[in-house]
Amino acid sequence: EVQLVESGGGLVKPGGSLRLSCAASGFTFSTYSMNWVRQAPGKGLEWVSSISRSSDYTHYADSVKGRFTISRDNAKNSLYLQMNSLRAEDTAVYYCVSSPYNGVSGYWGQGSLVTVSS
Amino acid sequence: QSVLTQPPSVSAAPGQKVTISCSGSSSNIGNNYVSWYQQLPGTAPKFLIYDNNKRPSGIPDRFSGSKSGTSATLGITGLQTGDEANYYCGTWDSSLSVGVFGGGTKLTVL
């Protein structure tokens, strides 16, 4: 069974930092591009960042560029999102998402809530 | 404002059929695979359709996806009350090198 389990969310003050992790199991993690997608309370989905299978390529939404860093460790089947200089508007549930590949569907994690507030 | 355009809401009676449209451009839908996601109330989204028209295992064939040019469509037949959810389309934008989503469509089964 495919599982993506996010952790590391919580309450942080504006300007603070947080590191999200996503533990993957049930599939060959190293063969899939991975993404972070967030959803602010009562709002729609917002793509945040993507990373290629071997970390050759990373992409970021303009809203987080320069503040967030995506990374992965294929040996540990893990995806990360380092979030610095956090703002109130970064408050959201953050989802770890695997991209479809080679005719196989992607998957979503259950999400991790990040709240930025003083 | 979302890069992909979806109707905010659709509704139909149980047993009926509904379609949800997703409009984009040549740099996103026109040249990349489209996925559809279902988000039931209080839960995480899940893949409903990927690669334009493929269904993950466990998704009933009442759900279908299609793409033509710079638009994609999600179809749901035999509507059930359990289908009430928010539905999102998503794809990659090759010009911007970013992922893009539609604003979401709330389906009400009357």
Tab-separated table of C-alpha atoms in Angstrom:
chain	number	residue	atom	x	y	z
A	1	GLU	CA	0.000	0.000	0.000
A	2	VAL	CA	1.327	3.430	-1.002
A	3	GLN	CA	1.737	5.827	1.896
A	4	LEU	CA	2.952	9.408	2.087
A	5	VAL	CA	3.142	10.666	5.661
A	6	GLU	CA	3.919	14.310	6.329
A	7	SER	CA	5.330	15.600	9.609
A	8	GLY	CA	6.922	18.714	11.042
A	9	GLY	CA	4.004	21.121	10.903
A	10	GLY	CA	2.978	23.350	13.779
A	11	LEU	CA	2.680	26.891	15.055
A	12	VAL	CA	5.491	29.298	14.232
A	13	LYS	CA	5.900	33.048	14.569
A	14	PRO	CA	6.223	35.308	11.509
A	15	GLY	CA	9.806	35.302	10.324
A	16	GLY	CA	10.406	31.857	11.776
A	17	SER	CA	11.426	28.604	10.147
A	18	LEU	CA	10.008	25.108	9.889
A	19	ARG	CA	11.049	21.914	8.121
A	20	LEU	CA	8.421	19.560	6.761
A	21	SER	CA	9.192	15.928	6.058
A	22	CYS	CA	7.341	13.335	4.015
A	23	ALA	CA	8.028	9.634	4.513
A	24	ALA	CA	7.169	7.505	1.492
A	25	SER	CA	6.488	3.776	1.410
A	26	GLY	CA	4.839	1.187	-0.799
A	27	PHE	CA	6.399	2.357	-4.063
A	28	THR	CA	9.812	2.995	-5.609
A	29	PHE	CA	10.265	6.538	-4.325
A	30	SER	CA	13.382	7.261	-6.388
A	31	THR	CA	11.541	6.878	-9.694
A	32	TYR	CA	8.956	9.588	-9.023
A	33	SER	CA	9.131	13.353	-9.167
A	34	MET	CA	7.714	14.813	-5.972
A	35	ASN	CA	5.782	17.917	-5.090
A	36	TRP	CA	4.544	20.033	-2.231
A	37	VAL	CA	1.042	21.475	-2.590
A	38	ARG	CA	-0.664	23.642	0.012
A	39	GLN	CA	-4.199	24.639	0.844
A	40	ALA	CA	-4.976	27.700	2.933
A	41	PRO	CA	-8.038	27.440	5.197
A	42	GLY	CA	-11.189	27.465	3.085
A	43	LYS	CA	-9.235	27.983	-0.135
A	44	GLY	CA	-8.236	25.964	-3.170
A	45	LEU	CA	-5.063	24.054	-3.964
A	46	GLU	CA	-1.794	25.899	-4.573
A	47	TRP	CA	1.276	24.233	-6.029
A	48	VAL	CA	4.376	25.128	-4.001
A	49	SER	CA	7.395	23.239	-5.323
A	50	SER	CA	8.590	20.228	-7.323
A	51	ILE	CA	11.767	18.159	-7.420
A	52	SER	CA	12.910	15.682	-10.062
A	53	ARG	CA	13.726	12.055	-9.350
A	54	SER	CA	17.436	12.574	-8.809
A	55	SER	CA	17.162	16.166	-7.520
A	56	ASP	CA	18.572	17.556	-10.779
A	57	TYR	CA	15.715	20.002	-11.124
A	58	THR	CA	13.735	22.005	-8.590
A	59	HIS	CA	10.956	24.495	-9.226
A	60	TYR	CA	9.158	26.929	-6.960
A	61	ALA	CA	6.056	29.076	-6.960
A	62	ASP	CA	6.869	32.786	-7.043
A	63	SER	CA	5.174	33.161	-3.662
A	64	VAL	CA	7.824	31.007	-1.949
A	65	LYS	CA	10.894	31.429	-4.167
A	66	GLY	CA	13.944	32.391	-2.144
A	67	ARG	CA	12.314	31.374	1.150
A	68	PHE	CA	11.499	27.671	0.701
A	69	THR	CA	13.844	24.848	-0.324
A	70	ILE	CA	12.719	21.441	-1.499
A	71	SER	CA	14.993	18.416	-1.188
A	72	ARG	CA	14.826	14.642	-1.087
A	73	ASP	CA	16.822	11.675	0.169
A	74	ASN	CA	16.119	8.658	-2.016
A	75	ALA	CA	18.059	6.389	0.334
A	76	LYS	CA	15.625	7.314	3.105
A	77	ASN	CA	12.528	7.495	0.857
A	78	SER	CA	11.945	10.989	2.153
A	79	LEU	CA	10.964	14.406	0.835
A	80	TYR	CA	11.592	17.671	2.665
A	81	LEU	CA	10.521	21.299	2.571
A	82	GLN	CA	12.640	23.817	4.447
A	83	MET	CA	10.544	26.923	5.032
A	84	ASN	CA	12.254	30.145	6.142
A	85	SER	CA	11.038	33.716	6.661
A	86	LEU	CA	7.526	32.434	7.167
A	87	ARG	CA	4.601	34.796	6.725
A	88	ALA	CA	0.991	34.713	7.844
A	89	GLU	CA	-0.051	33.946	4.271
A	90	ASP	CA	1.957	30.715	4.388
A	91	THR	CA	-0.605	29.314	6.843
A	92	ALA	CA	-2.003	26.208	5.173
A	93	VAL	CA	-2.154	22.446	5.126
A	94	TYR	CA	0.900	21.228	3.211
A	95	TYR	CA	0.531	18.048	1.163
A	96	CYS	CA	3.256	15.791	-0.170
A	97	VAL	CA	2.290	14.568	-3.660
A	98	SER	CA	3.962	12.102	-5.996
A	99	SER	CA	3.631	12.805	-9.710
A	100	PRO	CA	2.153	10.225	-12.092
A	101	TYR	CA	4.877	8.407	-13.997
A	102	ASN	CA	5.082	5.775	-16.692
A	103	GLY	CA	1.362	5.151	-16.725
A	104	VAL	CA	1.069	4.885	-12.948
A	105	SER	CA	-0.972	7.299	-10.834
A	106	GLY	CA	0.426	9.676	-8.288
A	107	TYR	CA	-0.590	9.857	-4.628
A	108	TRP	CA	-1.359	12.457	-1.956
A	109	GLY	CA	-0.361	12.426	1.680
A	110	GLN	CA	-2.773	13.360	4.458
A	111	GLY	CA	-1.244	16.775	4.987
A	112	SER	CA	0.526	18.725	7.724
A	113	LEU	CA	-0.860	21.973	9.114
A	114	VAL	CA	1.453	24.961	9.293
A	115	THR	CA	0.182	27.990	11.193
A	116	VAL	CA	2.143	31.238	11.093
A	117	SER	CA	0.944	33.577	13.804
A	118	SER	CA	2.298	35.728	16.596
B	1	GLN	CA	-6.903	34.099	-9.805
B	2	SER	CA	-6.129	30.584	-11.001
B	3	VAL	CA	-4.244	29.830	-14.218
B	4	LEU	CA	-6.791	27.133	-15.080
B	5	THR	CA	-10.469	28.085	-15.184
B	6	GLN	CA	-13.178	25.905	-13.687
B	7	PRO	CA	-16.828	26.691	-12.919
B	8	PRO	CA	-17.200	27.421	-9.200
B	9	SER	CA	-20.092	25.019	-8.798
B	10	VAL	CA	-22.199	22.425	-10.600
B	11	SER	CA	-25.203	20.446	-9.458
B	12	ALA	CA	-27.338	17.568	-10.639
B	13	ALA	CA	-29.754	15.002	-9.286
B	14	PRO	CA	-28.768	11.516	-8.115
B	15	GLY	CA	-28.336	9.139	-11.029
B	16	GLN	CA	-27.733	11.935	-13.499
B	17	LYS	CA	-24.554	12.923	-15.328
B	18	VAL	CA	-22.430	16.030	-14.849
B	19	THR	CA	-19.389	17.453	-16.567
B	20	ILE	CA	-16.798	19.847	-15.160
B	21	SER	CA	-14.682	21.888	-17.529
B	22	CYS	CA	-11.118	23.083	-17.108
B	23	SER	CA	-9.792	25.699	-19.493
B	24	GLY	CA	-6.157	26.633	-19.932
B	25	SER	CA	-3.657	27.511	-22.640
B	26	SER	CA	-1.144	25.958	-24.988
B	27	SER	CA	1.614	26.227	-22.384
B	28	ASN	CA	-0.244	24.140	-19.816
B	29	ILE	CA	-3.184	21.936	-20.829
B	30	GLY	CA	-2.313	22.143	-24.497
B	31	ASN	CA	1.062	20.439	-24.035
B	32	ASN	CA	0.918	18.517	-20.785
B	33	TYR	CA	-1.057	15.769	-19.118
B	34	VAL	CA	-4.017	16.819	-17.002
B	35	SER	CA	-4.983	15.317	-13.656
B	36	TRP	CA	-8.230	15.620	-11.763
B	37	TYR	CA	-8.500	15.477	-7.997
B	38	GLN	CA	-11.430	14.819	-5.715
B	39	GLN	CA	-11.489	16.349	-2.255
B	40	LEU	CA	-14.266	15.065	-0.046
B	41	PRO	CA	-15.226	17.300	2.895
B	42	GLY	CA	-12.560	17.316	5.587
B	43	THR	CA	-10.181	15.010	3.732
B	44	ALA	CA	-7.033	15.241	1.629
B	45	PRO	CA	-7.365	15.404	-2.144
B	46	LYS	CA	-6.852	12.214	-4.115
B	47	PHE	CA	-6.137	11.433	-7.755
B	48	LEU	CA	-9.339	10.783	-9.681
B	49	ILE	CA	-7.909	10.970	-13.207
B	50	TYR	CA	-4.298	11.229	-14.378
B	51	ASP	CA	-2.616	11.428	-17.780
B	52	ASN	CA	-5.817	13.049	-19.141
B	53	ASN	CA	-8.017	9.976	-19.003
B	54	LYS	CA	-6.561	7.208	-16.826
B	55	ARG	CA	-8.215	6.113	-13.602
B	56	PRO	CA	-6.190	4.949	-10.583
B	57	SER	CA	-7.083	1.533	-9.274
B	58	GLY	CA	-10.201	1.691	-7.150
B	59	ILE	CA	-11.760	4.628	-8.997
B	60	PRO	CA	-15.041	3.492	-10.584
B	61	ASP	CA	-15.594	3.893	-14.316
B	62	ARG	CA	-18.387	6.374	-13.559
B	63	PHE	CA	-15.536	8.888	-13.582
B	64	SER	CA	-13.916	9.783	-16.901
B	65	GLY	CA	-11.521	12.383	-18.231
B	66	SER	CA	-10.897	13.839	-21.647
B	67	LYS	CA	-8.798	16.570	-23.207
B	68	SER	CA	-9.164	18.561	-26.389
B	69	GLY	CA	-6.768	21.338	-27.289
B	70	THR	CA	-6.425	23.654	-24.321
B	71	SER	CA	-9.411	22.323	-22.380
B	72	ALA	CA	-10.096	19.253	-20.283
B	73	THR	CA	-13.314	17.770	-19.001
B	74	LEU	CA	-14.217	15.544	-16.075
B	75	GLY	CA	-17.371	13.498	-16.475
B	76	ILE	CA	-19.280	11.781	-13.720
B	77	THR	CA	-22.212	9.488	-14.463
B	78	GLY	CA	-24.686	7.815	-12.138
B	79	LEU	CA	-24.258	10.569	-9.545
B	80	GLN	CA	-24.362	9.550	-5.905
B	81	THR	CA	-24.648	11.704	-2.800
B	82	GLY	CA	-21.194	10.460	-1.865
B	83	ASP	CA	-19.790	12.260	-4.927
B	84	GLU	CA	-20.429	15.633	-3.288
B	85	ALA	CA	-16.959	17.136	-3.113
B	86	ASN	CA	-14.641	19.749	-4.534
B	87	TYR	CA	-13.007	18.793	-7.809
B	88	TYR	CA	-9.772	20.328	-9.076
B	89	CYS	CA	-7.900	20.068	-12.347
B	90	GLY	CA	-4.139	20.425	-12.465
B	91	THR	CA	-1.218	20.255	-14.841
B	92	TRP	CA	2.248	21.641	-15.521
B	93	ASP	CA	2.870	24.953	-17.248
B	94	SER	CA	5.893	24.558	-19.511
B	95	SER	CA	6.399	28.284	-20.094
B	96	LEU	CA	6.307	29.262	-16.438
B	97	SER	CA	7.879	25.995	-15.161
B	98	VAL	CA	5.298	25.798	-12.392
B	99	GLY	CA	2.464	23.519	-11.449
B	100	VAL	CA	-0.988	25.007	-11.937
B	101	PHE	CA	-4.436	24.199	-10.595
B	102	GLY	CA	-7.953	25.269	-11.340
B	103	GLY	CA	-9.858	27.133	-8.673
B	104	GLY	CA	-11.982	24.095	-7.900
B	105	THR	CA	-15.587	23.140	-8.576
B	106	LYS	CA	-18.021	22.254	-5.839
B	107	LEU	CA	-20.335	19.455	-6.888
B	108	THR	CA	-23.741	19.301	-5.237
B	109	VAL	CA	-25.911	16.232	-5.734
B	110	LEU	CA	-29.409	17.510	-5.165
